[in-house]
Short mmCIF file of C-alpha atoms in Angstrom, two decimals:
data_model
loop_
_atom_site.label_atom_id
_atom_site.label_comp_id
_atom_site.label_asym_id
_atom_site.label_seq_id
_atom_site.Cartn_x
_atom_site.Cartn_y
_atom_site.Cartn_z
CA MET A 266 -150.07 -24.46 49.76
CA ASP A 267 -152.13 -22.17 51.97
CA LYS A 268 -153.10 -20.14 48.93
CA LEU A 269 -154.25 -23.32 47.16
CA LYS A 270 -156.32 -24.36 50.19
CA LYS A 271 -157.89 -20.91 50.27
CA ILE A 272 -158.87 -21.18 46.60
CA VAL A 273 -160.28 -24.68 47.08
CA PHE A 274 -162.29 -23.56 50.12
CA GLN A 275 -163.52 -20.43 48.35
CA TYR A 276 -164.73 -22.42 45.35
CA LYS A 277 -165.58 -25.64 47.16
CA TYR A 278 -169.07 -25.91 45.71
CA GLU A 279 -167.81 -25.35 42.17
CA PHE A 280 -165.19 -28.08 42.61
CA LEU A 281 -167.80 -30.38 44.15
CA LEU A 282 -170.17 -29.81 41.24
CA ILE A 283 -167.43 -30.70 38.76
CA LEU A 284 -166.48 -33.80 40.75
CA ILE A 285 -170.06 -35.01 41.19
CA SER A 286 -170.81 -34.37 37.52
CA LEU A 287 -167.79 -36.42 36.41
CA ILE A 288 -168.62 -39.27 38.80
CA PHE A 289 -172.24 -39.26 37.67
CA ILE A 290 -171.52 -39.33 33.94
CA LYS A 291 -168.78 -41.95 34.33
CA SER A 292 -171.12 -44.14 36.39
CA LEU A 293 -173.89 -43.78 33.84
CA SER A 294 -171.44 -44.52 31.05
CA TYR A 295 -170.24 -47.67 32.83
CA LEU A 296 -173.74 -48.96 33.56
CA LEU A 297 -175.10 -48.28 30.07
CA GLN A 298 -171.83 -48.82 28.15
CA LEU A 299 -172.24 -45.39 26.59
CA ASP A 300 -168.58 -44.99 25.70
CA ILE A 301 -168.55 -48.09 23.49
CA GLN A 302 -171.83 -47.62 21.62
CA SER A 303 -171.43 -47.22 17.86
CA ILE A 304 -174.67 -45.35 17.14
CA ILE A 305 -174.34 -42.39 14.77
CA TYR A 306 -177.61 -40.57 14.14
CA LEU A 307 -178.58 -38.93 10.85
CA ASP A 308 -178.38 -35.53 12.54
CA SER A 309 -174.87 -36.35 13.74
CA GLY A 310 -173.90 -37.19 10.18
CA SER A 311 -175.01 -33.78 8.94
CA TYR A 312 -173.21 -32.06 11.84
CA TYR A 313 -170.03 -33.90 10.88
CA GLU A 314 -170.46 -32.98 7.23
CA SER A 315 -170.92 -29.30 8.07
CA ALA A 316 -167.78 -29.30 10.25
CA GLU A 317 -165.84 -31.02 7.49
CA ASN A 318 -167.10 -28.42 5.00
CA VAL A 319 -165.81 -25.57 7.16
CA TYR A 320 -162.40 -27.02 8.05
CA TYR A 321 -161.49 -28.71 4.76
CA TYR A 322 -163.50 -27.09 1.99
CA TYR A 323 -164.10 -23.61 3.47
CA ARG A 324 -167.79 -23.66 2.64
CA GLY A 325 -171.11 -23.81 4.42
CA HIS A 326 -173.81 -26.44 4.80
CA ASN A 327 -177.43 -26.17 3.71
CA LEU A 328 -178.78 -27.31 7.11
CA ARG A 329 -176.14 -26.66 9.78
CA PRO A 330 -174.78 -23.13 10.50
CA MET A 331 -171.11 -22.26 10.73
CA VAL A 332 -170.61 -21.52 14.45
CA LEU A 333 -171.84 -24.97 15.42
CA ALA A 334 -169.71 -26.41 12.61
CA LEU A 335 -166.66 -24.56 13.93
CA ILE A 336 -167.26 -25.96 17.43
CA HIS A 337 -167.96 -29.51 16.29
CA GLY A 338 -164.95 -29.40 14.01
CA ILE A 339 -162.36 -28.48 16.66
CA PRO A 340 -161.06 -32.10 16.66
CA PHE A 341 -160.16 -31.64 12.96
CA LEU A 342 -157.27 -29.49 14.20
CA PHE A 343 -155.72 -32.63 15.69
CA THR A 344 -156.93 -35.60 13.64
CA ASN A 345 -158.23 -36.61 10.21
CA SER A 346 -160.06 -39.69 11.51
CA ALA A 347 -163.84 -39.45 11.33
CA MET A 348 -164.30 -41.79 14.29
CA GLU A 349 -161.87 -39.77 16.40
CA VAL A 350 -163.76 -36.58 15.53
CA TYR A 351 -167.05 -38.18 16.57
CA ALA A 352 -165.46 -39.50 19.78
CA SER A 353 -163.84 -36.15 20.61
CA THR A 354 -167.24 -34.47 20.54
CA TYR A 355 -167.70 -36.02 23.97
CA TYR A 356 -165.19 -33.59 25.50
CA ILE A 357 -166.82 -30.57 23.85
CA ASN A 358 -170.25 -31.61 25.11
CA LEU A 359 -168.87 -32.49 28.53
CA PHE A 360 -167.35 -29.03 28.87
CA CYS A 361 -170.66 -27.41 27.88
CA TRP A 362 -172.74 -29.67 30.16
CA ILE A 363 -170.59 -29.05 33.24
CA GLY A 364 -170.14 -25.39 32.28
CA SER A 365 -173.92 -24.91 32.13
CA THR A 366 -174.28 -26.46 35.59
CA LEU A 367 -171.63 -24.15 37.04
CA ILE A 368 -173.23 -21.07 35.49
CA ILE A 369 -176.63 -22.05 36.85
CA TYR A 370 -174.99 -22.30 40.27
CA LYS A 371 -173.37 -18.87 39.93
CA ILE A 372 -176.67 -17.22 38.97
CA ALA A 373 -178.63 -19.06 41.67
CA GLN A 374 -176.12 -17.82 44.28
CA HIS A 375 -177.52 -14.33 43.85
CA TYR A 376 -180.99 -15.46 44.92
CA ILE A 377 -180.40 -18.19 47.50
CA SER A 378 -177.56 -19.35 49.75
CA ASP A 379 -174.48 -21.06 48.31
CA LYS A 380 -175.54 -24.36 49.81
CA LYS A 381 -179.06 -24.19 48.39
CA ALA A 382 -177.70 -23.08 45.00
CA PHE A 383 -175.35 -26.08 45.08
CA PHE A 384 -178.13 -28.59 45.69
CA LEU A 385 -180.35 -26.87 43.15
CA SER A 386 -177.61 -27.15 40.53
CA ILE A 387 -177.18 -30.85 41.24
CA LEU A 388 -180.77 -31.27 40.02
CA ASN A 389 -179.40 -30.56 36.56
CA LEU A 390 -177.99 -34.10 36.67
CA ILE A 391 -181.48 -35.63 36.63
CA ILE A 392 -182.00 -34.29 33.11
CA ILE A 393 -180.83 -37.64 31.76
CA GLY A 394 -181.39 -36.64 28.14
CA ASN A 395 -178.72 -33.95 28.34
CA VAL A 396 -176.30 -36.35 30.02
CA ILE A 397 -176.84 -39.04 27.37
CA SER A 398 -176.44 -36.56 24.50
CA VAL A 399 -172.93 -35.70 25.76
CA PHE A 400 -171.80 -38.87 23.96
CA HIS A 401 -173.14 -37.79 20.57
CA MET A 402 -172.40 -35.12 17.98
CA LEU A 403 -175.59 -33.16 18.59
CA SER A 404 -176.40 -29.55 19.40
CA GLU A 405 -178.31 -29.71 22.70
CA ASN A 406 -175.55 -29.16 25.26
CA ILE A 407 -173.70 -26.60 23.16
CA PHE A 408 -176.87 -24.59 22.61
CA ILE A 409 -177.84 -24.75 26.31
CA PHE A 410 -174.37 -23.55 27.28
CA PHE A 411 -174.59 -20.54 24.97
CA ILE A 412 -178.04 -19.53 26.24
CA VAL A 413 -177.09 -20.01 29.91
CA LEU A 414 -173.90 -18.04 29.29
CA SER A 415 -175.83 -15.20 27.66
CA PHE A 416 -178.22 -15.07 30.63
CA TYR A 417 -175.24 -14.97 32.98
CA PHE A 418 -173.88 -11.94 31.11
CA TYR A 419 -177.23 -10.20 31.53
CA HIS A 420 -177.23 -11.17 35.20
CA LEU A 421 -173.83 -9.48 35.56
CA PHE A 422 -175.11 -6.41 33.72
CA ARG A 423 -177.95 -6.08 36.23
CA ILE A 424 -175.52 -6.29 39.14
CA LYS A 425 -172.59 -4.25 37.82
CA SER A 426 -174.29 -1.99 35.23
CA LYS A 427 -171.39 -2.37 32.78
CA THR A 428 -172.37 -2.08 29.13
CA LEU A 429 -169.81 -4.73 28.23
CA TYR A 430 -172.01 -7.39 29.88
CA LEU A 431 -175.11 -6.15 28.06
CA ALA A 432 -173.21 -6.28 24.77
CA LEU A 433 -171.99 -9.81 25.55
CA PHE A 434 -175.51 -10.91 26.46
CA LEU A 435 -177.01 -9.63 23.21
CA SER A 436 -174.09 -10.89 21.11
CA VAL A 437 -174.23 -14.44 22.46
CA VAL A 438 -178.01 -14.59 21.95
CA VAL A 439 -177.56 -13.51 18.32
CA ILE A 440 -174.74 -16.04 17.81
CA SER A 441 -176.99 -18.77 19.23
CA MET A 442 -178.88 -18.57 15.91
CA LEU A 443 -175.73 -19.94 14.30
CA ILE A 444 -175.91 -22.96 16.59
CA ARG A 445 -179.64 -23.61 16.32
CA PRO A 446 -181.34 -21.64 13.55
CA GLY A 447 -184.67 -22.19 15.30
CA ALA A 448 -183.55 -19.63 17.89
CA LYS A 449 -183.79 -16.77 15.39
CA PHE A 450 -187.22 -15.55 16.53
CA PHE A 451 -186.16 -15.69 20.17
CA ALA A 452 -183.08 -13.63 19.27
CA LEU A 453 -185.31 -11.15 17.43
CA PHE A 454 -187.56 -10.91 20.50
CA ILE A 455 -184.54 -10.19 22.72
CA LEU A 456 -183.27 -7.47 20.37
CA LEU A 457 -186.69 -5.79 20.28
CA PHE A 458 -187.16 -6.19 24.03
CA PHE A 459 -183.85 -4.42 24.66
CA ILE A 460 -184.14 -1.92 21.82
CA LYS A 461 -184.09 1.07 24.22
CA ASP A 462 -180.83 -0.18 25.74
CA ILE A 463 -179.37 -0.79 22.30
CA ILE A 464 -180.24 2.75 21.20
CA LYS A 465 -178.86 4.12 24.46
CA TYR A 466 -175.50 2.34 24.25
CA TYR A 467 -175.02 1.79 20.51
CA LYS A 468 -172.06 4.18 20.33
CA THR A 469 -170.07 2.47 23.09
CA LYS A 470 -167.02 0.43 22.10
CA SER A 471 -168.35 -2.72 23.76
CA PHE A 472 -171.28 -2.78 21.32
CA TYR A 473 -168.88 -3.61 18.50
CA LEU A 474 -169.29 -7.15 19.86
CA LEU A 475 -172.96 -7.01 18.93
CA TYR A 476 -172.17 -5.63 15.50
CA PHE A 477 -169.66 -8.43 15.02
CA SER A 478 -172.36 -11.00 15.85
CA PHE A 479 -174.60 -9.36 13.23
CA PHE A 480 -171.73 -9.61 10.78
CA LEU A 481 -171.39 -13.35 11.46
CA VAL A 482 -175.10 -13.83 10.78
CA PHE A 483 -174.73 -11.85 7.55
CA ILE A 484 -171.75 -13.98 6.50
CA GLN A 485 -173.79 -17.12 7.19
CA CYS A 486 -176.76 -15.90 5.14
CA ALA A 487 -174.59 -14.54 2.34
CA GLY A 488 -172.69 -17.84 2.18
CA ILE A 489 -175.93 -19.82 1.90
CA LYS A 490 -177.11 -17.40 -0.80
CA TYR A 491 -173.87 -17.88 -2.75
CA GLN A 492 -173.86 -21.69 -2.44
CA PHE A 493 -177.53 -22.58 -2.56
CA GLY A 494 -179.52 -19.58 -3.76
CA ASN A 495 -181.39 -18.15 -0.76
CA PHE A 496 -180.34 -15.48 1.73
CA THR A 497 -181.12 -17.47 4.87
CA ILE A 498 -179.35 -18.90 7.90
CA SER A 499 -180.34 -22.45 7.03
CA TYR A 500 -182.90 -24.55 5.19
CA ILE A 501 -183.51 -26.67 8.30
CA ASP A 502 -186.66 -24.78 9.34
CA SER A 503 -188.27 -25.35 5.93
CA VAL A 504 -187.30 -29.01 5.85
CA THR A 505 -188.55 -29.57 9.41
CA TYR A 506 -191.93 -27.97 8.75
CA TYR A 507 -192.47 -29.76 5.44
CA ASN A 508 -191.36 -33.22 6.55
CA TYR A 509 -193.00 -33.21 9.98
CA LEU A 510 -195.77 -30.76 10.73
CA GLY A 511 -196.89 -30.21 7.13
CA SER A 512 -196.72 -33.91 6.27
CA LYS A 513 -198.64 -34.97 9.37
CA ALA A 514 -201.36 -32.39 8.62
CA MET A 515 -201.75 -33.78 5.10
CA CYS A 516 -201.91 -37.30 6.49
CA TYR A 517 -204.79 -36.25 8.73
CA LYS A 518 -206.51 -34.66 5.75
CA ASN A 519 -206.13 -37.79 3.62
CA ASP A 520 -206.87 -40.13 6.54
CA VAL A 521 -203.59 -42.03 6.27
CA GLU A 522 -201.04 -42.87 8.95
CA TYR A 523 -198.08 -40.54 9.23
CA SER A 524 -194.66 -42.20 8.95
CA GLN A 525 -191.45 -40.31 9.58
CA PHE A 526 -189.36 -42.90 7.72
CA ASN A 527 -191.66 -43.50 4.74
CA ASN A 528 -192.48 -39.91 3.90
CA GLN A 529 -193.15 -39.35 0.20
CA ARG A 530 -193.39 -35.59 0.70
CA GLY A 531 -189.91 -35.61 2.20
CA LYS A 532 -188.54 -37.53 -0.78
CA TYR A 533 -190.20 -35.07 -3.14
CA LEU A 534 -188.78 -32.04 -1.31
CA PHE A 535 -185.24 -33.43 -1.44
CA SER A 536 -185.63 -34.06 -5.16
CA LEU A 537 -186.01 -30.31 -5.72
CA GLY A 538 -183.29 -27.69 -5.95
CA TYR A 539 -182.71 -25.51 -2.91
CA GLU A 540 -184.48 -22.44 -4.27
CA GLU A 541 -187.34 -24.58 -5.60
CA SER A 542 -187.71 -26.30 -2.23
CA LYS A 543 -187.97 -22.93 -0.47
CA VAL A 544 -190.79 -21.90 -2.81
CA GLU A 545 -192.50 -25.28 -2.40
CA VAL A 546 -192.42 -25.01 1.39
CA PHE A 547 -193.78 -21.45 1.31
CA ASN A 548 -196.63 -22.41 -1.02
CA ASP A 549 -197.43 -25.52 1.01
CA MET A 550 -197.65 -23.55 4.24
CA LYS A 551 -199.81 -20.89 2.59
CA ASN A 552 -202.17 -23.47 1.10
CA GLN A 553 -202.47 -25.43 4.34
CA LEU A 554 -203.21 -22.29 6.34
CA LYS A 555 -205.97 -21.53 3.86
CA GLY A 556 -207.49 -24.94 3.28
CA ASN A 557 -206.19 -27.34 5.94
CA LYS A 558 -205.77 -25.22 9.06
CA ILE A 559 -207.80 -27.57 11.29
CA ASN A 560 -205.57 -30.54 10.50
CA LEU A 561 -202.50 -28.31 10.75
CA LEU A 562 -203.56 -27.31 14.26
CA LYS A 563 -204.35 -30.94 15.08
CA ALA A 564 -200.89 -32.02 13.90
CA TYR A 565 -199.24 -29.21 15.87
CA SER A 566 -201.13 -30.16 19.05
CA ASP A 567 -200.24 -33.81 18.55
CA ASP A 568 -196.55 -32.89 18.15
CA LEU A 569 -196.58 -30.86 21.36
CA TYR A 570 -198.23 -33.73 23.21
CA GLU A 571 -195.77 -36.28 21.82
CA ASN A 572 -192.73 -34.14 22.63
CA SER A 573 -194.04 -33.69 26.18
CA THR A 574 -194.82 -37.33 26.94
CA THR A 575 -192.06 -39.41 25.37
CA GLY A 576 -188.70 -40.57 26.66
CA ASN A 577 -185.15 -40.15 25.45
CA ILE A 578 -184.62 -41.87 22.09
CA ILE A 579 -180.84 -42.10 22.51
CA LEU A 580 -181.26 -44.00 25.76
CA ASN A 581 -183.83 -46.23 24.11
CA ASP A 582 -181.34 -47.11 21.35
CA VAL A 583 -178.35 -48.19 23.47
CA VAL A 584 -177.56 -51.90 23.31
CA ASN A 585 -176.06 -54.38 25.77
CA ILE A 586 -172.70 -54.91 24.06
CA LYS A 587 -171.07 -56.55 27.09
CA SER A 588 -174.15 -58.72 27.84
CA THR A 589 -174.29 -57.62 31.48
CA SER A 590 -177.18 -58.96 33.54
CA TYR A 591 -178.29 -55.58 34.96
CA PHE A 592 -178.20 -53.61 31.69
CA GLU A 593 -181.80 -54.00 30.51
CA SER A 594 -183.36 -53.28 33.90
CA ILE A 595 -181.30 -50.10 34.34
CA LYS A 596 -181.97 -49.01 30.78
CA SER A 597 -185.71 -49.63 31.15
CA SER A 598 -185.89 -47.84 34.51
CA LEU A 599 -183.99 -44.80 33.24
CA TYR A 600 -186.01 -44.66 30.03
CA ASN A 601 -189.25 -44.66 32.02
CA PHE A 602 -187.73 -41.99 34.24
CA THR A 603 -187.09 -39.80 31.17
CA ILE A 604 -190.75 -40.17 30.22
CA TYR A 605 -192.03 -39.15 33.67
CA SER A 606 -189.47 -36.38 34.06
CA ASN A 607 -190.35 -35.03 30.61
CA VAL A 608 -194.02 -34.82 31.54
CA PHE A 609 -193.32 -33.34 34.97
CA LEU A 610 -190.69 -30.81 33.90
CA THR A 611 -192.61 -29.70 30.82
CA ILE A 612 -195.73 -28.96 32.88
CA THR A 613 -193.64 -27.42 35.67
CA GLY A 614 -191.66 -25.29 33.23
CA ILE A 615 -194.69 -23.84 31.48
CA LEU A 616 -196.69 -23.23 34.66
CA LEU A 617 -193.72 -21.86 36.62
CA SER A 618 -192.71 -19.51 33.82
CA LEU A 619 -196.25 -18.15 33.55
CA PHE A 620 -196.62 -17.86 37.33
CA THR A 621 -193.25 -16.13 37.79
CA LEU A 622 -193.97 -13.83 34.86
CA LEU A 623 -197.27 -12.75 36.41
CA LEU A 624 -195.58 -12.31 39.77
CA LEU A 625 -192.49 -10.44 38.58
CA TYR A 626 -193.41 -9.08 35.16
CA LYS A 627 -191.24 -5.99 35.73
CA ASP A 628 -188.11 -8.08 36.17
CA LYS A 629 -186.48 -8.36 32.74
CA PHE A 630 -184.49 -11.40 33.79
CA VAL A 631 -187.70 -13.26 34.60
CA VAL A 632 -189.16 -12.16 31.27
CA ILE A 633 -186.27 -13.50 29.18
CA ILE A 634 -186.10 -16.82 31.05
CA SER A 635 -189.87 -17.33 30.81
CA ALA A 636 -189.83 -16.29 27.15
CA PHE A 637 -187.09 -18.82 26.36
CA ILE A 638 -188.97 -21.66 28.08
CA SER A 639 -192.26 -20.78 26.36
CA TYR A 640 -190.63 -20.21 22.98
CA THR A 641 -188.75 -23.53 23.07
CA PHE A 642 -191.90 -25.39 24.09
CA LEU A 643 -194.09 -23.80 21.42
CA THR A 644 -191.59 -24.20 18.55
CA SER A 645 -191.14 -27.88 19.39
CA GLY A 646 -194.58 -28.47 17.89
CA VAL A 647 -193.13 -28.09 14.39
CA SER A 648 -191.38 -31.47 14.71
CA CYS A 649 -192.05 -34.90 16.17
CA GLY A 650 -190.53 -38.34 16.65
CA GLN A 651 -187.56 -36.99 18.63
CA GLY A 652 -188.55 -38.07 22.15
CA ASP A 653 -187.69 -35.52 24.82
CA ARG A 654 -184.92 -33.99 22.71
CA PHE A 655 -186.65 -30.64 22.14
CA HIS A 656 -187.80 -30.09 25.70
CA ILE A 657 -184.61 -30.99 27.57
CA VAL A 658 -183.18 -27.76 26.17
CA PHE A 659 -185.32 -25.62 28.49
CA PHE A 660 -185.30 -27.90 31.54
CA PRO A 661 -182.11 -26.39 33.11
CA PHE A 662 -183.72 -22.94 33.04
CA ILE A 663 -186.50 -24.13 35.31
CA LEU A 664 -183.85 -24.26 38.06
CA LEU A 665 -183.21 -20.53 37.66
CA LEU A 666 -186.91 -19.77 38.03
CA LEU A 667 -187.00 -21.97 41.13
CA ALA A 668 -184.14 -19.98 42.67
CA ILE A 669 -185.90 -16.70 41.87
CA ASN A 670 -189.18 -17.90 43.39
CA ILE A 671 -187.47 -19.24 46.53
CA GLN A 672 -185.75 -15.90 47.07
CA TYR A 673 -188.92 -13.94 46.39
CA PHE A 674 -191.08 -15.79 48.88
CA ARG A 675 -188.41 -15.81 51.59
CA SER A 676 -187.30 -12.25 51.31
CA LYS A 677 -188.74 -9.55 53.52
CA LYS A 678 -187.40 -6.85 51.22
CA ARG A 679 -188.87 -7.92 47.91
CA SER A 680 -189.21 -4.48 46.41
CA LYS A 681 -185.51 -3.73 46.97
CA LEU A 682 -184.26 -7.00 45.55
CA PHE A 683 -186.24 -7.06 42.30
CA VAL A 684 -185.52 -3.96 40.31
#
């Protein structure tokens, strides 16, 4: 009993974070009836299909990579019911959402006191979009967990100087491409940024983890090549550009209103074979960069603005199934909150990452956090019509930069603490 009390006291803030997180999400679920909503988004449908492909047909999916499919499909080990698989995604997302919060706390502990790190981590709860997405088969919380986990491994490498942690950091970043293919250029940046370390330690046994992650990426690309014709992680980047950014740019050129749901270009692209569609997208991008670059830039800027100033679409779609009197007012207030928080956190994230980078440009940890925030923000301009969905991915990382800045400005031994 004494040993149990000692453990509870030692990890009191971790237990409190788990408890507060569970109370918060249960309260939100009760107020907004999140656990009885029957909304299944188009993206969720493709995630389900990819998981089904892996577990039942042992094949890949043209849009969704295999690691995410393996994670989403875990419920297939216990049930054949589609609705149960969708419902069970809640527990996977919940684990990742709470896990991310705990990891943020553990990293923040290094820079500020346990108490301050605890309250800073609680701020992760105000990112309503991430909380709401726990109830849906989407990629946000899983992807955030993998990136936060990878940063934690690098944090441990800095403290303990064990190559195992560096190998884990690099491996998880590479594997994150197989959760969100859009992360591939960030992963490439990380590999190039740490190329000296990779060359230095490439013979160590722990680096077989990195080689295994490369192998998984190769398997993914080779599988797509075998099934669909192109050696690529996914076709999602081509589809996203063509249907969103490219289509909006052409609408500006032709002076017509862009419609996400009545997109003739999208219908045309899906009428082509996979290899043909890849060629079509490449030619379209090349032609627009040559002859429509102004409208392309205008569409990109408009996408960035929209993604930075809109609220959470999932929250906007929930309905009052139980006909409770307070539902609409709470829904409206929270939706408006997601709009204001999106604007505030987007501006804060970009400015804080640039400020911290200028202040501590020699700190590699600051560089990778700032790079992730900037990269996620800039790549969000390729798509639109998704509310705050793209930007909520980098919001939790703002908390890490806050912890670093608090420590920097309060420390009297800055030069010794930032190596």
